[in-house]
Short mmCIF file of C-alpha atoms in Angstrom, two decimals:
data_model
loop_
_atom_site.label_atom_id
_atom_site.label_comp_id
_atom_site.label_asym_id
_atom_site.label_seq_id
_atom_site.Cartn_x
_atom_site.Cartn_y
_atom_site.Cartn_z
CA UNK E 252 98.58 129.04 110.45
CA UNK E 253 95.52 127.06 109.35
CA UNK E 254 96.10 123.43 108.58
CA UNK E 255 94.20 121.32 106.08
CA UNK E 256 90.44 121.66 106.46
CA UNK E 257 87.73 119.40 105.10
CA UNK E 258 83.95 119.63 104.89
CA UNK E 259 81.60 118.18 105.79
CA UNK E 260 82.72 116.15 108.79
CA UNK E 261 80.11 113.46 108.33
CA UNK E 262 77.77 112.57 105.50
CA UNK E 263 75.09 109.94 104.99
CA UNK E 264 74.00 109.11 101.45
CA UNK E 265 71.87 106.47 99.74
CA UNK E 266 73.13 104.01 97.13
CA UNK E 267 73.12 105.52 93.65
CA UNK E 268 73.41 109.11 94.86
CA UNK E 269 76.29 111.48 94.19
CA UNK E 270 78.47 113.23 96.77
CA UNK E 271 80.94 116.13 96.79
CA UNK E 272 83.61 116.52 99.45
CA UNK E 273 85.68 119.66 99.88
CA UNK E 274 89.23 120.42 100.99
CA UNK E 275 91.28 123.54 101.66
CA UNK E 276 95.04 122.96 101.74
CA UNK E 277 97.49 124.16 104.33
CA UNK E 278 98.62 127.73 103.72
CA UNK E 279 101.42 127.84 101.16
CA UNK E 280 100.72 124.39 99.71
CA UNK E 281 99.82 123.98 96.05
CA UNK E 282 99.18 120.25 95.75
CA UNK E 283 96.20 118.27 96.99
CA UNK E 284 95.85 114.49 97.23
CA UNK E 285 92.80 112.44 98.17
CA UNK E 286 92.82 109.13 100.00
CA UNK E 287 90.15 106.61 101.01
CA UNK E 288 90.55 104.83 104.35
CA UNK E 289 88.37 101.81 105.03
CA UNK E 290 87.97 100.53 108.58
CA UNK E 291 91.08 98.77 109.84
CA UNK E 292 93.16 99.65 106.78
CA UNK E 293 95.64 102.27 105.79
CA UNK E 294 94.72 105.17 103.50
CA UNK E 295 94.55 104.30 99.78
CA UNK E 296 95.57 106.89 97.19
CA UNK E 297 92.78 108.11 94.91
CA UNK E 298 94.44 110.95 92.96
CA UNK E 299 96.62 114.04 93.19
CA UNK E 300 96.06 117.50 91.76
CA UNK E 301 98.35 120.41 91.11
CA UNK E 302 98.06 123.31 88.68
CA UNK E 303 94.35 122.44 88.50
CA UNK E 304 94.97 119.13 86.75
CA UNK E 305 94.88 115.51 87.86
CA UNK E 306 98.54 114.41 87.84
CA UNK E 307 98.44 110.89 89.22
CA UNK E 308 95.64 108.43 89.88
CA UNK E 309 95.36 105.32 91.99
CA UNK E 310 93.30 102.22 91.29
CA UNK E 311 89.85 103.80 91.57
CA UNK E 312 87.04 103.75 88.98
CA UNK E 313 85.95 106.75 86.94
CA UNK E 314 83.05 107.27 89.37
CA UNK E 315 85.66 109.08 91.43
CA UNK E 316 86.55 112.46 89.99
CA UNK E 317 88.00 115.66 91.29
CA UNK E 318 88.74 119.25 90.69
CA UNK E 319 91.27 121.81 91.88
CA UNK E 320 90.49 125.49 91.92
CA UNK E 321 92.84 128.46 91.30
CA UNK E 322 93.12 129.01 95.08
CA UNK E 323 94.41 125.38 95.36
CA UNK E 324 91.31 124.10 97.16
CA UNK E 325 89.87 120.87 95.84
CA UNK E 326 86.73 118.78 95.53
CA UNK E 327 86.25 115.04 95.36
CA UNK E 328 83.11 113.82 93.59
CA UNK E 329 81.80 110.29 93.75
CA UNK E 330 78.93 109.26 91.45
CA UNK E 331 76.59 106.27 91.65
CA UNK E 332 77.51 105.54 95.26
CA UNK E 333 77.94 101.93 96.34
CA UNK E 334 77.79 100.51 99.86
CA UNK E 335 81.52 99.81 99.53
CA UNK E 336 82.23 103.53 99.17
CA UNK E 337 81.54 103.93 102.89
CA UNK E 338 84.86 105.08 104.33
CA UNK E 339 86.84 107.97 105.75
CA UNK E 340 87.96 110.29 102.94
CA UNK E 341 91.18 112.12 103.67
CA UNK E 342 92.58 115.13 101.92
CA UNK E 343 96.30 115.86 102.13
CA UNK E 344 98.23 118.89 100.97
CA UNK E 345 101.87 119.34 100.11
CA UNK E 346 104.31 121.39 98.09
CA UNK E 347 104.63 120.17 94.53
CA UNK E 348 107.29 117.50 94.19
CA UNK E 349 107.70 116.89 97.91
CA UNK E 350 106.75 113.67 99.64
CA UNK E 351 105.64 115.04 103.01
CA UNK E 352 101.87 115.34 102.90
CA UNK E 353 99.77 116.92 105.64
CA UNK E 354 96.33 115.51 106.26
CA UNK E 355 93.01 117.01 107.18
CA UNK E 356 90.64 115.42 109.72
CA UNK E 357 88.69 113.61 107.02
CA UNK E 358 85.06 113.26 105.97
CA UNK E 359 83.24 110.15 107.18
CA UNK E 360 80.93 108.98 104.36
CA UNK E 361 78.26 106.38 105.09
CA UNK E 362 76.33 104.89 102.19
CA UNK E 363 73.07 103.12 103.10
CA UNK R 288 99.14 92.79 96.61
CA UNK R 289 100.23 94.77 99.64
CA UNK R 290 103.39 96.69 98.77
CA UNK R 291 103.81 98.05 102.30
CA UNK R 292 103.20 95.71 105.22
CA UNK R 293 102.94 96.28 108.93
CA UNK R 294 102.66 92.78 110.30
CA UNK R 295 101.96 93.70 113.91
CA UNK R 296 98.43 95.06 114.33
CA UNK R 297 99.16 96.05 117.92
CA UNK R 298 102.00 96.69 120.36
CA UNK R 299 101.96 97.43 124.10
CA UNK R 300 104.91 99.06 125.83
CA UNK R 301 105.55 100.33 129.34
CA UNK R 302 105.97 104.07 129.79
CA UNK R 303 109.63 105.09 129.62
CA UNK R 304 110.67 102.04 127.60
CA UNK R 305 111.47 101.87 123.89
CA UNK R 306 108.73 101.30 121.31
CA UNK R 307 109.81 99.67 118.05
CA UNK R 308 107.38 99.64 115.15
CA UNK R 309 108.26 97.67 112.03
CA UNK R 310 107.41 97.95 108.37
CA UNK R 311 108.35 95.88 105.30
CA UNK R 312 108.00 96.78 101.64
CA UNK R 313 108.19 94.85 98.41
CA UNK R 314 108.47 97.53 95.70
CA UNK R 315 112.13 98.23 94.88
CA UNK R 316 111.13 101.54 93.30
CA UNK R 317 110.21 103.06 96.67
CA UNK R 318 112.84 105.65 97.55
CA UNK R 319 111.24 107.70 100.31
CA UNK R 320 109.57 106.54 103.50
CA UNK R 321 107.41 108.28 106.06
CA UNK R 322 105.78 107.54 109.40
CA UNK R 323 102.43 108.99 110.43
CA UNK R 324 100.58 108.88 113.73
CA UNK R 325 96.79 108.84 113.87
CA UNK R 326 94.51 109.52 116.82
CA UNK R 327 90.81 108.58 116.61
CA UNK R 328 88.65 111.14 114.78
CA UNK R 329 91.73 112.94 113.44
CA UNK R 330 93.70 112.75 110.22
CA UNK R 331 97.19 111.20 110.15
CA UNK R 332 99.93 113.47 111.50
CA UNK R 333 103.34 113.43 109.83
CA UNK R 334 106.09 112.29 112.23
CA UNK R 335 109.36 111.64 110.46
CA UNK R 336 110.70 110.61 107.07
CA UNK R 337 113.80 109.12 105.47
CA UNK R 338 115.24 109.07 101.99
CA UNK R 339 116.67 105.85 100.59
CA UNK R 340 120.12 107.45 100.44
CA UNK R 341 120.21 107.40 104.25
CA UNK R 342 119.93 104.58 106.74
CA UNK R 343 118.93 106.60 109.80
CA UNK R 344 117.08 109.80 110.59
CA UNK R 345 116.50 111.17 114.06
CA UNK R 346 114.11 113.80 115.41
CA UNK R 347 113.88 114.12 119.16
CA UNK R 348 112.46 110.93 120.64
CA UNK R 349 111.79 109.47 117.17
CA UNK R 350 114.35 107.63 115.04
CA UNK R 351 113.67 105.86 111.77
CA UNK R 352 116.03 103.15 110.50
CA UNK R 353 116.08 101.92 106.90
CA UNK R 354 117.57 98.61 105.76
CA UNK R 355 117.34 98.70 101.97
CA UNK R 356 118.74 95.23 101.39
CA UNK R 357 116.07 93.74 103.65
CA UNK R 358 113.40 96.19 102.43
CA UNK R 359 112.64 96.94 106.06
CA UNK R 360 112.23 100.06 108.12
CA UNK R 361 111.53 100.65 111.76
CA UNK R 362 110.46 103.53 113.97
CA UNK R 363 111.97 103.77 117.46
CA UNK R 364 110.35 105.91 120.12
CA UNK R 365 112.48 106.54 123.20
CA UNK R 366 111.29 107.08 125.86
CA UNK R 367 107.68 106.10 125.18
CA UNK R 368 104.99 108.28 126.73
CA UNK R 369 101.25 107.63 127.27
CA UNK R 370 100.49 110.39 124.74
CA UNK R 371 102.23 108.30 122.07
CA UNK R 372 99.34 105.83 122.17
CA UNK R 373 97.90 105.97 118.65
CA UNK R 374 97.85 104.08 115.36
CA UNK R 375 101.15 104.39 113.48
CA UNK R 376 101.25 104.11 109.70
CA UNK R 377 104.27 103.48 107.55
CA UNK R 378 104.11 105.00 104.04
CA UNK R 379 106.34 104.86 100.97
CA UNK R 380 106.76 106.85 97.79
CA UNK R 381 108.50 106.23 94.45
CA UNK R 382 110.03 109.01 92.37
CA UNK R 383 108.36 109.01 88.98
CA UNK R 384 108.50 111.33 86.00
CA UNK R 385 106.85 114.61 86.83
CA UNK R 386 106.27 115.97 90.31
CA UNK R 387 103.38 113.82 91.47
CA UNK R 388 104.02 111.91 94.69
CA UNK R 389 101.69 109.06 95.66
CA UNK R 390 101.96 107.60 99.15
CA UNK R 391 101.38 103.88 99.65
CA UNK R 392 100.42 103.05 103.23
CA UNK R 393 100.66 100.00 105.43
CA UNK R 394 97.67 98.86 107.46
CA UNK R 395 98.91 100.41 110.70
CA UNK R 396 100.04 99.34 114.17
CA UNK R 397 98.10 100.32 117.28
CA UNK R 398 100.64 101.38 119.92
CA UNK R 399 99.51 101.44 123.54
CA UNK R 400 101.87 102.94 126.11
CA UNK R 401 100.97 101.77 129.59
CA UNK R 402 101.55 104.15 132.52
#
């Protein structure tokens, strides 16, 4: 049973560029959430998708956007990258309405 | 404003002894709590959870206690094993309209179990 997968593992981008991160949920899960984890901090909620729509959003600017596909996989897009966007980006999947979320290994984004 | 706080950045415990990790929260709307364990270069792994209608939940060596009046929860690991060495995160969720569930995390506690 495949768990949550994310790609790429690592990414280096320059300020002002755009980036797309990808996530495939655990088999049987229909909900995907994205989190940003800065060094030494806990994950911070970006947004959650189910039924291909953004259902809840954390305190992140509109530069952060996402998409969910009919097969429940998801993308996180970040435009106009800032140095402060450097972080570990975690995808988590769950069943709609349940609190237990299962995380992927993350994508380490470095903005130079 | 940190709504979930883990005030101890680190904890060292001898193998075989009890590990107690603490977490405090400020948002009265939180009604579900979870603990995650994270090894370096991996995503957080779900350990155990508790609903606000309970005050204790047990799963093997892991027990979570919830004190709603004090807005405090703790994770007990008995007996502690070297493989338990990891960063432990406390997380909380509030039931809102609709089915969306956002987790709010603490900053984590690094547990080191000494052989």
